[in-house]
Amino acid sequence: MNGRNPMDRQRRIRALDERREQLEKDTHRRRVHLRRRLAAASLLFLFVMVLIGQSYFSKVGYVSDQQQAYAQAKVELSEQKAEQDELKEQVERLQDEDYIANLARNELLFSKDGEIIFYFSPEE
């Protein structure tokens, strides 16, 4: 037996078995710890992505609202420009004496000297 005691051999085997079991436990603990870290990192990543998505869609909605407001403002501007052009034309016409005289005769029933106006109601 090469100078070794069978009890020594059993003790060494038992020590090696205990060491193997300890290594297996450590490996298991590391795997569990790694899985927990991965789960936590995944949840954190998911949370960040949700926040980014919410921010993105919020900005998209804001831009859409601003585009609608811009389009509405353009329509109102074109309407105001048309009204302004119409008022400028009316101012130019009101500076013409013939137009004012014609307007006074038609709207206010004024007449020229010696002129007689006959008014017929639309019902007749």
CSV table of N, CA, C and O in Angstrom, one decimal:
chain,number,residue,atom,x,y,z
A,1,MET,N,0.8,-1.2,0.0
A,1,MET,CA,0.0,0.0,0.0
A,1,MET,C,0.8,1.3,0.0
A,1,MET,O,0.5,2.2,0.6
A,2,ASN,N,1.9,1.2,-0.5
A,2,ASN,CA,2.8,2.4,-0.7
A,2,ASN,C,2.9,3.3,0.5
A,2,ASN,O,3.1,4.5,0.3
A,3,GLY,N,2.7,2.9,1.6
A,3,GLY,CA,2.9,3.6,2.8
A,3,GLY,C,1.8,4.6,3.1
A,3,GLY,O,1.9,5.4,4.0
A,4,ARG,N,0.7,4.3,2.5
A,4,ARG,CA,-0.5,5.2,2.8
A,4,ARG,C,-1.5,4.4,3.5
A,4,ARG,O,-1.8,3.2,3.2
A,5,ASN,N,-2.1,5.1,4.3
A,5,ASN,CA,-3.2,4.5,5.2
A,5,ASN,C,-4.5,4.6,4.5
A,5,ASN,O,-4.8,5.6,3.9
A,6,PRO,N,-5.3,3.5,4.5
A,6,PRO,CA,-6.6,3.5,3.8
A,6,PRO,C,-7.5,4.6,4.5
A,6,PRO,O,-8.4,5.2,3.8
A,7,MET,N,-7.3,5.0,5.7
A,7,MET,CA,-8.1,6.0,6.3
A,7,MET,C,-7.7,7.4,5.7
A,7,MET,O,-8.6,8.2,5.6
A,8,ASP,N,-6.4,7.6,5.5
A,8,ASP,CA,-6.0,8.8,4.8
A,8,ASP,C,-6.7,9.0,3.5
A,8,ASP,O,-7.1,10.1,3.1
A,9,ARG,N,-6.7,7.9,2.8
A,9,ARG,CA,-7.3,7.9,1.5
A,9,ARG,C,-8.8,8.3,1.6
A,9,ARG,O,-9.3,9.1,0.8
A,10,GLN,N,-9.5,7.7,2.5
A,10,GLN,CA,-10.9,8.0,2.6
A,10,GLN,C,-11.1,9.5,3.1
A,10,GLN,O,-12.1,10.1,2.6
A,11,ARG,N,-10.2,10.0,3.9
A,11,ARG,CA,-10.3,11.4,4.4
A,11,ARG,C,-10.1,12.3,3.2
A,11,ARG,O,-10.8,13.3,3.0
A,12,ARG,N,-9.1,12.0,2.4
A,12,ARG,CA,-8.8,12.8,1.2
A,12,ARG,C,-10.0,12.7,0.2
A,12,ARG,O,-10.4,13.7,-0.4
A,13,ILE,N,-10.6,11.6,0.0
A,13,ILE,CA,-11.7,11.4,-0.9
A,13,ILE,C,-12.9,12.2,-0.3
A,13,ILE,O,-13.6,13.0,-1.1
A,14,ARG,N,-13.2,12.1,1.0
A,14,ARG,CA,-14.2,12.9,1.6
A,14,ARG,C,-14.0,14.4,1.5
A,14,ARG,O,-14.9,15.2,1.2
A,15,ALA,N,-12.7,14.8,1.7
A,15,ALA,CA,-12.4,16.2,1.5
A,15,ALA,C,-12.6,16.7,0.1
A,15,ALA,O,-13.1,17.8,-0.2
A,16,LEU,N,-12.2,15.9,-0.9
A,16,LEU,CA,-12.4,16.2,-2.3
A,16,LEU,C,-13.9,16.3,-2.6
A,16,LEU,O,-14.4,17.1,-3.3
A,17,ASP,N,-14.7,15.3,-2.0
A,17,ASP,CA,-16.1,15.4,-2.2
A,17,ASP,C,-16.8,16.6,-1.7
A,17,ASP,O,-17.6,17.3,-2.3
A,18,GLU,N,-16.3,17.0,-0.5
A,18,GLU,CA,-16.8,18.2,0.2
A,18,GLU,C,-16.4,19.4,-0.6
A,18,GLU,O,-17.2,20.4,-0.8
A,19,ARG,N,-15.2,19.4,-1.1
A,19,ARG,CA,-14.7,20.5,-2.0
A,19,ARG,C,-15.6,20.6,-3.3
A,19,ARG,O,-16.0,21.7,-3.7
A,20,ARG,N,-15.9,19.5,-3.9
A,20,ARG,CA,-16.7,19.4,-5.1
A,20,ARG,C,-18.1,19.9,-4.8
A,20,ARG,O,-18.6,20.7,-5.6
A,21,GLU,N,-18.7,19.5,-3.7
A,21,GLU,CA,-20.0,20.0,-3.3
A,21,GLU,C,-20.0,21.5,-3.1
A,21,GLU,O,-20.9,22.2,-3.5
A,22,GLN,N,-19.0,22.0,-2.4
A,22,GLN,CA,-18.8,23.4,-2.2
A,22,GLN,C,-18.7,24.2,-3.5
A,22,GLN,O,-19.4,25.2,-3.7
A,23,LEU,N,-18.0,23.7,-4.4
A,23,LEU,CA,-17.8,24.3,-5.7
A,23,LEU,C,-19.2,24.3,-6.5
A,23,LEU,O,-19.5,25.3,-7.1
A,24,GLU,N,-19.9,23.2,-6.4
A,24,GLU,CA,-21.2,23.1,-7.0
A,24,GLU,C,-22.2,24.1,-6.4
A,24,GLU,O,-22.9,24.8,-7.1
A,25,LYS,N,-22.1,24.3,-5.1
A,25,LYS,CA,-23.0,25.2,-4.4
A,25,LYS,C,-22.6,26.7,-4.8
A,25,LYS,O,-23.5,27.5,-5.1
A,26,ASP,N,-21.3,26.9,-4.9
A,26,ASP,CA,-20.8,28.2,-5.3
A,26,ASP,C,-21.3,28.5,-6.8
A,26,ASP,O,-21.7,29.6,-7.1
A,27,THR,N,-21.1,27.5,-7.6
A,27,THR,CA,-21.6,27.7,-9.0
A,27,THR,C,-23.1,27.9,-9.1
A,27,THR,O,-23.5,28.8,-9.9
A,28,HIS,N,-23.8,27.2,-8.3
A,28,HIS,CA,-25.3,27.4,-8.3
A,28,HIS,C,-25.6,28.8,-7.8
A,28,HIS,O,-26.5,29.5,-8.4
A,29,ARG,N,-25.0,29.3,-6.7
A,29,ARG,CA,-25.2,30.6,-6.2
A,29,ARG,C,-24.8,31.7,-7.3
A,29,ARG,O,-25.6,32.7,-7.4
A,30,ARG,N,-23.7,31.5,-8.0
A,30,ARG,CA,-23.3,32.4,-9.0
A,30,ARG,C,-24.4,32.5,-10.1
A,30,ARG,O,-24.7,33.5,-10.7
A,31,ARG,N,-24.9,31.3,-10.5
A,31,ARG,CA,-25.9,31.3,-11.6
A,31,ARG,C,-27.1,32.0,-11.2
A,31,ARG,O,-27.7,32.7,-11.9
A,32,VAL,N,-27.6,31.7,-9.9
A,32,VAL,CA,-28.8,32.4,-9.4
A,32,VAL,C,-28.6,33.9,-9.3
A,32,VAL,O,-29.4,34.7,-9.8
A,33,HIS,N,-27.4,34.3,-8.9
A,33,HIS,CA,-27.1,35.7,-8.8
A,33,HIS,C,-27.0,36.3,-10.2
A,33,HIS,O,-27.5,37.4,-10.4
A,34,LEU,N,-26.4,35.6,-11.1
A,34,LEU,CA,-26.4,36.1,-12.5
A,34,LEU,C,-27.8,36.2,-13.1
A,34,LEU,O,-28.1,37.2,-13.8
A,35,ARG,N,-28.7,35.2,-12.9
A,35,ARG,CA,-30.0,35.3,-13.4
A,35,ARG,C,-30.8,36.5,-12.8
A,35,ARG,O,-31.5,37.2,-13.4
A,36,ARG,N,-30.6,36.7,-11.5
A,36,ARG,CA,-31.2,37.9,-10.8
A,36,ARG,C,-30.7,39.2,-11.4
A,36,ARG,O,-31.5,40.1,-11.6
A,37,ARG,N,-29.4,39.3,-11.6
A,37,ARG,CA,-28.9,40.5,-12.2
A,37,ARG,C,-29.4,40.7,-13.6
A,37,ARG,O,-29.7,41.8,-14.0
A,38,LEU,N,-29.5,39.6,-14.4
A,38,LEU,CA,-30.0,39.7,-15.8
A,38,LEU,C,-31.5,40.2,-15.7
A,38,LEU,O,-31.9,41.0,-16.6
A,39,ALA,N,-32.3,39.6,-14.8
A,39,ALA,CA,-33.7,40.0,-14.7
A,39,ALA,C,-33.8,41.4,-14.3
A,39,ALA,O,-34.6,42.2,-14.9
A,40,ALA,N,-33.0,41.9,-13.3
A,40,ALA,CA,-33.0,43.3,-12.9
A,40,ALA,C,-32.6,44.2,-14.1
A,40,ALA,O,-33.3,45.2,-14.3
A,41,ALA,N,-31.6,43.8,-14.8
A,41,ALA,CA,-31.1,44.6,-15.9
A,41,ALA,C,-32.2,44.7,-17.0
A,41,ALA,O,-32.4,45.7,-17.6
A,42,SER,N,-32.9,43.5,-17.2
A,42,SER,CA,-33.9,43.5,-18.2
A,42,SER,C,-35.1,44.4,-17.8
A,42,SER,O,-35.7,45.1,-18.7
A,43,LEU,N,-35.5,44.3,-16.6
A,43,LEU,CA,-36.6,45.2,-16.1
A,43,LEU,C,-36.2,46.7,-16.2
A,43,LEU,O,-37.0,47.5,-16.6
A,44,LEU,N,-35.0,47.0,-15.9
A,44,LEU,CA,-34.5,48.4,-16.0
A,44,LEU,C,-34.5,48.8,-17.5
A,44,LEU,O,-35.0,49.9,-17.8
A,45,PHE,N,-34.0,47.9,-18.3
A,45,PHE,CA,-34.0,48.3,-19.8
A,45,PHE,C,-35.5,48.5,-20.3
A,45,PHE,O,-35.7,49.4,-21.0
A,46,LEU,N,-36.4,47.6,-19.9
A,46,LEU,CA,-37.8,47.7,-20.3
A,46,LEU,C,-38.4,49.0,-19.7
A,46,LEU,O,-39.1,49.7,-20.5
A,47,PHE,N,-38.1,49.4,-18.5
A,47,PHE,CA,-38.6,50.6,-17.9
A,47,PHE,C,-38.1,51.8,-18.7
A,47,PHE,O,-38.8,52.7,-19.0
A,48,VAL,N,-36.8,51.8,-19.0
A,48,VAL,CA,-36.2,52.9,-19.8
A,48,VAL,C,-36.8,53.0,-21.2
A,48,VAL,O,-37.1,54.1,-21.7
A,49,MET,N,-37.1,51.8,-21.8
A,49,MET,CA,-37.7,51.8,-23.2
A,49,MET,C,-39.1,52.4,-23.1
A,49,MET,O,-39.5,53.1,-24.0
A,50,VAL,N,-39.8,52.0,-22.1
A,50,VAL,CA,-41.2,52.6,-21.9
A,50,VAL,C,-41.2,54.1,-21.7
A,50,VAL,O,-42.0,54.8,-22.3
A,51,LEU,N,-40.2,54.6,-20.9
A,51,LEU,CA,-40.1,56.0,-20.8
A,51,LEU,C,-39.8,56.7,-22.1
A,51,LEU,O,-40.3,57.8,-22.4
A,52,ILE,N,-38.8,56.1,-22.8
A,52,ILE,CA,-38.4,56.7,-24.1
A,52,ILE,C,-39.6,56.7,-25.1
A,52,ILE,O,-39.9,57.6,-25.8
A,53,GLY,N,-40.3,55.6,-25.1
A,53,GLY,CA,-41.5,55.4,-26.0
A,53,GLY,C,-42.6,56.5,-25.6
A,53,GLY,O,-43.2,57.1,-26.5
A,54,GLN,N,-42.8,56.6,-24.3
A,54,GLN,CA,-43.8,57.6,-23.9
A,54,GLN,C,-43.4,59.0,-24.3
A,54,GLN,O,-44.2,59.8,-24.8
A,55,SER,N,-42.1,59.3,-24.1
A,55,SER,CA,-41.6,60.6,-24.5
A,55,SER,C,-41.8,60.8,-26.0
A,55,SER,O,-42.2,61.9,-26.5
A,56,TYR,N,-41.4,59.8,-26.8
A,56,TYR,CA,-41.5,59.9,-28.2
A,56,TYR,C,-42.9,60.2,-28.7
A,56,TYR,O,-43.2,61.1,-29.5
A,57,PHE,N,-43.8,59.4,-28.2
A,57,PHE,CA,-45.2,59.5,-28.7
A,57,PHE,C,-45.8,60.8,-28.2
A,57,PHE,O,-46.7,61.4,-28.8
A,58,SER,N,-45.4,61.3,-27.0
A,58,SER,CA,-45.8,62.6,-26.5
A,58,SER,C,-45.4,63.7,-27.5
A,58,SER,O,-46.1,64.6,-27.8
A,59,LYS,N,-44.1,63.6,-27.9
A,59,LYS,CA,-43.6,64.6,-28.8
A,59,LYS,C,-44.3,64.5,-30.2
A,59,LYS,O,-44.5,65.5,-30.8
A,60,VAL,N,-44.6,63.3,-30.6
A,60,VAL,CA,-45.2,63.2,-31.9
A,60,VAL,C,-46.6,63.8,-31.8
A,60,VAL,O,-47.0,64.5,-32.8
A,61,GLY,N,-47.3,63.6,-30.7
A,61,GLY,CA,-48.6,64.2,-30.6
A,61,GLY,C,-48.5,65.7,-30.5
A,61,GLY,O,-49.4,66.4,-31.1
A,62,TYR,N,-47.5,66.3,-29.8
A,62,TYR,CA,-47.3,67.7,-29.8
A,62,TYR,C,-47.0,68.3,-31.1
A,62,TYR,O,-47.6,69.3,-31.5
A,63,VAL,N,-46.2,67.6,-31.9
A,63,VAL,CA,-45.9,68.1,-33.3
A,63,VAL,C,-47.1,68.1,-34.1
A,63,VAL,O,-47.4,69.0,-34.9
A,64,SER,N,-47.9,67.0,-34.0
A,64,SER,CA,-49.1,66.9,-34.8
A,64,SER,C,-50.1,68.0,-34.4
A,64,SER,O,-50.7,68.7,-35.3
A,65,ASP,N,-50.2,68.3,-33.2
A,65,ASP,CA,-51.1,69.4,-32.7
A,65,ASP,C,-50.6,70.8,-33.3
A,65,ASP,O,-51.4,71.6,-33.7
A,66,GLN,N,-49.3,71.0,-33.3
A,66,GLN,CA,-48.7,72.2,-33.8
A,66,GLN,C,-48.9,72.3,-35.3
A,66,GLN,O,-49.1,73.4,-35.8
A,67,GLN,N,-48.8,71.2,-36.0
A,67,GLN,CA,-49.0,71.2,-37.4
A,67,GLN,C,-50.4,71.6,-37.7
A,67,GLN,O,-50.7,72.4,-38.7
A,68,GLN,N,-51.4,71.1,-37.0
A,68,GLN,CA,-52.8,71.4,-37.2
A,68,GLN,C,-53.0,72.9,-36.9
A,68,GLN,O,-53.7,73.6,-37.6
A,69,ALA,N,-52.4,73.4,-35.8
A,69,ALA,CA,-52.6,74.8,-35.5
A,69,ALA,C,-52.0,75.7,-36.6
A,69,ALA,O,-52.5,76.7,-36.9
A,70,TYR,N,-50.8,75.2,-37.1
A,70,TYR,CA,-50.2,76.0,-38.2
A,70,TYR,C,-51.1,76.0,-39.4
A,70,TYR,O,-51.2,77.1,-40.0
A,71,ALA,N,-51.7,74.9,-39.8
A,71,ALA,CA,-52.5,74.8,-41.0
A,71,ALA,C,-53.7,75.7,-40.8
A,71,ALA,O,-54.2,76.4,-41.7
A,72,GLN,N,-54.3,75.7,-39.5
A,72,GLN,CA,-55.5,76.5,-39.3
A,72,GLN,C,-55.1,78.0,-39.3
A,72,GLN,O,-55.8,78.8,-39.8
A,73,ALA,N,-53.9,78.4,-38.8
A,73,ALA,CA,-53.5,79.7,-38.9
A,73,ALA,C,-53.3,80.2,-40.3
A,73,ALA,O,-53.6,81.4,-40.6
A,74,LYS,N,-52.8,79.3,-41.2
A,74,LYS,CA,-52.6,79.7,-42.6
A,74,LYS,C,-53.9,79.9,-43.2
A,74,LYS,O,-54.0,80.9,-44.0
A,75,VAL,N,-54.9,79.1,-42.9
A,75,VAL,CA,-56.2,79.3,-43.5
A,75,VAL,C,-56.8,80.7,-43.0
A,75,VAL,O,-57.3,81.5,-43.8
A,76,GLU,N,-56.7,81.0,-41.7
A,76,GLU,CA,-57.2,82.2,-41.2
A,76,GLU,C,-56.4,83.4,-41.8
A,76,GLU,O,-57.0,84.4,-42.1
A,77,LEU,N,-55.1,83.2,-42.0
A,77,LEU,CA,-54.3,84.3,-42.6
A,77,LEU,C,-54.8,84.6,-44.1
A,77,LEU,O,-55.0,85.7,-44.5
A,78,SER,N,-55.1,83.5,-44.8
A,78,SER,CA,-55.5,83.7,-46.2
A,78,SER,C,-56.9,84.4,-46.2
A,78,SER,O,-57.2,85.2,-47.1
A,79,GLU,N,-57.8,84.0,-45.3
A,79,GLU,CA,-59.1,84.6,-45.2
A,79,GLU,C,-58.9,86.1,-44.8
A,79,GLU,O,-59.6,87.0,-45.4
A,80,GLN,N,-58.0,86.4,-43.9
A,80,GLN,CA,-57.8,87.8,-43.5
A,80,GLN,C,-57.2,88.6,-44.7
A,80,GLN,O,-57.6,89.8,-44.9
A,81,LYS,N,-56.3,88.0,-45.4
A,81,LYS,CA,-55.8,88.7,-46.6
A,81,LYS,C,-56.8,89.0,-47.6
A,81,LYS,O,-56.9,90.1,-48.2
A,82,ALA,N,-57.7,88.0,-47.8
A,82,ALA,CA,-58.8,88.2,-48.8
A,82,ALA,C,-59.7,89.4,-48.3
A,82,ALA,O,-60.1,90.2,-49.1
A,83,GLU,N,-60.0,89.4,-47.1
A,83,GLU,CA,-60.9,90.4,-46.5
A,83,GLU,C,-60.2,91.8,-46.6
A,83,GLU,O,-60.8,92.8,-47.0
A,84,GLN,N,-58.9,91.8,-46.4
A,84,GLN,CA,-58.1,93.0,-46.4
A,84,GLN,C,-58.1,93.6,-47.9
A,84,GLN,O,-58.3,94.8,-48.1
A,85,ASP,N,-57.9,92.6,-48.9
A,85,ASP,CA,-57.9,93.1,-50.3
A,85,ASP,C,-59.3,93.6,-50.6
A,85,ASP,O,-59.4,94.6,-51.3
A,86,GLU,N,-60.3,93.0,-50.1
A,86,GLU,CA,-61.7,93.5,-50.4
A,86,GLU,C,-61.9,94.9,-49.8
A,86,GLU,O,-62.5,95.8,-50.5
A,87,LEU,N,-61.4,95.1,-48.6
A,87,LEU,CA,-61.6,96.4,-48.0
A,87,LEU,C,-60.8,97.4,-48.7
A,87,LEU,O,-61.2,98.6,-48.8
A,88,LYS,N,-59.6,97.1,-49.2
A,88,LYS,CA,-58.8,98.0,-50.0
A,88,LYS,C,-59.5,98.4,-51.2
A,88,LYS,O,-59.5,99.6,-51.6
A,89,GLU,N,-60.1,97.5,-51.9
A,89,GLU,CA,-60.9,97.8,-53.1
A,89,GLU,C,-62.0,98.7,-52.8
A,89,GLU,O,-62.3,99.7,-53.5
A,90,GLN,N,-62.7,98.4,-51.7
A,90,GLN,CA,-63.8,99.3,-51.3
A,90,GLN,C,-63.3,100.7,-50.9
A,90,GLN,O,-64.0,101.7,-51.3
A,91,VAL,N,-62.2,100.8,-50.3
A,91,VAL,CA,-61.6,102.2,-50.0
A,91,VAL,C,-61.3,102.9,-51.3
A,91,VAL,O,-61.6,104.1,-51.5
A,92,GLU,N,-60.8,102.2,-52.3
A,92,GLU,CA,-60.5,102.8,-53.6
A,92,GLU,C,-61.8,103.2,-54.3
A,92,GLU,O,-61.8,104.3,-54.9
A,93,ARG,N,-62.8,102.4,-54.2
A,93,ARG,CA,-64.1,102.8,-54.9
A,93,ARG,C,-64.7,104.0,-54.2
A,93,ARG,O,-65.3,104.8,-54.8
A,94,LEU,N,-64.6,104.0,-52.8
A,94,LEU,CA,-65.2,105.1,-52.1
A,94,LEU,C,-64.5,106.5,-52.4
A,94,LEU,O,-65.1,107.5,-52.0
A,95,GLN,N,-63.4,106.4,-52.9
A,95,GLN,CA,-62.7,107.7,-53.3
A,95,GLN,C,-63.1,108.2,-54.7
A,95,GLN,O,-62.7,109.3,-55.1
A,96,ASP,N,-63.9,107.4,-55.4
A,96,ASP,CA,-64.4,107.8,-56.7
A,96,ASP,C,-65.8,108.4,-56.4
A,96,ASP,O,-66.7,107.8,-55.9
A,97,GLU,N,-65.9,109.7,-56.9
A,97,GLU,CA,-67.1,110.5,-56.7
A,97,GLU,C,-68.3,109.9,-57.4
A,97,GLU,O,-69.5,109.9,-56.9
A,98,ASP,N,-68.1,109.3,-58.6
A,98,ASP,CA,-69.2,108.7,-59.3
A,98,ASP,C,-69.8,107.5,-58.6
A,98,ASP,O,-71.0,107.3,-58.5
A,99,TYR,N,-68.9,106.7,-58.0
A,99,TYR,CA,-69.3,105.5,-57.3
A,99,TYR,C,-70.1,105.9,-56.0
A,99,TYR,O,-71.2,105.4,-55.7
A,100,ILE,N,-69.7,107.0,-55.3
A,100,ILE,CA,-70.4,107.4,-54.1
A,100,ILE,C,-71.8,108.0,-54.5
A,100,ILE,O,-72.7,107.7,-53.8
A,101,ALA,N,-71.8,108.7,-55.6
A,101,ALA,CA,-73.1,109.2,-56.0
A,101,ALA,C,-74.1,108.1,-56.4
A,101,ALA,O,-75.3,108.1,-56.0
A,102,ASN,N,-73.6,107.1,-57.1
A,102,ASN,CA,-74.4,106.0,-57.5
A,102,ASN,C,-74.8,105.2,-56.3
A,102,ASN,O,-76.0,104.8,-56.2
A,103,LEU,N,-73.9,105.0,-55.3
A,103,LEU,CA,-74.3,104.3,-54.1
A,103,LEU,C,-75.3,105.1,-53.3
A,103,LEU,O,-76.2,104.5,-52.8
A,104,ALA,N,-75.2,106.4,-53.2
A,104,ALA,CA,-76.2,107.2,-52.5
A,104,ALA,C,-77.5,107.1,-53.2
A,104,ALA,O,-78.5,107.1,-52.5
A,105,ARG,N,-77.6,107.1,-54.5
A,105,ARG,CA,-78.8,107.0,-55.2
A,105,ARG,C,-79.5,105.6,-55.0
A,105,ARG,O,-80.7,105.6,-54.7
A,106,ASN,N,-78.7,104.6,-55.0
A,106,ASN,CA,-79.3,103.2,-54.9
A,106,ASN,C,-79.6,102.9,-53.5
A,106,ASN,O,-80.6,102.3,-53.2
A,107,GLU,N,-78.7,103.1,-52.6
A,107,GLU,CA,-78.9,102.7,-51.2
A,107,GLU,C,-79.7,103.7,-50.3
A,107,GLU,O,-80.6,103.2,-49.6
A,108,LEU,N,-79.5,104.9,-50.5
A,108,LEU,CA,-80.1,105.9,-49.7
A,108,LEU,C,-81.2,106.7,-50.4
A,108,LEU,O,-81.8,107.6,-49.8
A,109,LEU,N,-81.5,106.4,-51.6
A,109,LEU,CA,-82.6,107.0,-52.4
A,109,LEU,C,-82.4,108.5,-52.6
A,109,LEU,O,-83.4,109.2,-52.5
A,110,PHE,N,-81.2,109.0,-52.7
A,110,PHE,CA,-81.0,110.4,-53.0
A,110,PHE,C,-81.1,110.5,-54.5
A,110,PHE,O,-81.0,109.6,-55.3
A,111,SER,N,-81.4,111.7,-54.9
A,111,SER,CA,-81.6,112.0,-56.3
A,111,SER,C,-80.8,113.2,-56.7
A,111,SER,O,-80.5,114.1,-55.9
A,112,LYS,N,-80.7,113.3,-58.0
A,112,LYS,CA,-80.0,114.5,-58.6
A,112,LYS,C,-81.1,115.6,-58.7
A,112,LYS,O,-82.3,115.4,-58.6
A,113,ASP,N,-80.6,116.8,-58.9
A,113,ASP,CA,-81.6,117.9,-59.0
A,113,ASP,C,-82.5,117.7,-60.2
A,113,ASP,O,-82.0,117.4,-61.3
A,114,GLY,N,-83.8,117.8,-60.0
A,114,GLY,CA,-84.7,117.6,-61.0
A,114,GLY,C,-85.1,116.1,-61.3
A,114,GLY,O,-85.9,115.8,-62.2
A,115,GLU,N,-84.5,115.3,-60.6
A,115,GLU,CA,-84.8,113.8,-60.8
A,115,GLU,C,-85.8,113.3,-59.9
A,115,GLU,O,-85.8,113.7,-58.7
A,116,ILE,N,-86.7,112.5,-60.3
A,116,ILE,CA,-87.8,111.9,-59.5
A,116,ILE,C,-87.6,110.5,-59.4
A,116,ILE,O,-87.3,109.8,-60.3
A,117,ILE,N,-87.6,110.0,-58.1
A,117,ILE,CA,-87.4,108.6,-57.9
A,117,ILE,C,-88.7,107.9,-57.6
A,117,ILE,O,-89.5,108.3,-56.7
A,118,PHE,N,-89.0,106.8,-58.3
A,118,PHE,CA,-90.1,106.0,-58.0
A,118,PHE,C,-89.7,104.7,-57.3
A,118,PHE,O,-88.8,104.0,-57.9
A,119,TYR,N,-90.2,104.4,-56.2
A,119,TYR,CA,-89.8,103.2,-55.5
A,119,TYR,C,-90.9,102.2,-55.5
A,119,TYR,O,-92.1,102.5,-55.1
A,120,PHE,N,-90.6,101.0,-56.0
A,120,PHE,CA,-91.6,100.0,-56.0
A,120,PHE,C,-91.2,98.9,-55.1
A,120,PHE,O,-90.0,98.4,-55.1
A,121,SER,N,-92.1,98.5,-54.2
A,121,SER,CA,-91.7,97.4,-53.3
A,121,SER,C,-91.6,96.1,-54.0
A,121,SER,O,-92.4,95.9,-55.0
A,122,PRO,N,-90.8,95.2,-53.6
A,122,PRO,CA,-90.6,93.9,-54.3
A,122,PRO,C,-91.8,93.0,-54.2
A,122,PRO,O,-92.0,92.1,-55.0
A,123,GLU,N,-92.8,93.3,-53.4
A,123,GLU,CA,-94.0,92.5,-53.2
A,123,GLU,C,-94.9,92.6,-54.4
A,123,GLU,O,-95.7,91.8,-54.6
A,124,GLU,N,-94.9,93.7,-55.0
A,124,GLU,CA,-95.9,94.0,-56.1
A,124,GLU,C,-95.5,93.4,-57.4
A,124,GLU,O,-94.5,93.3,-57.9
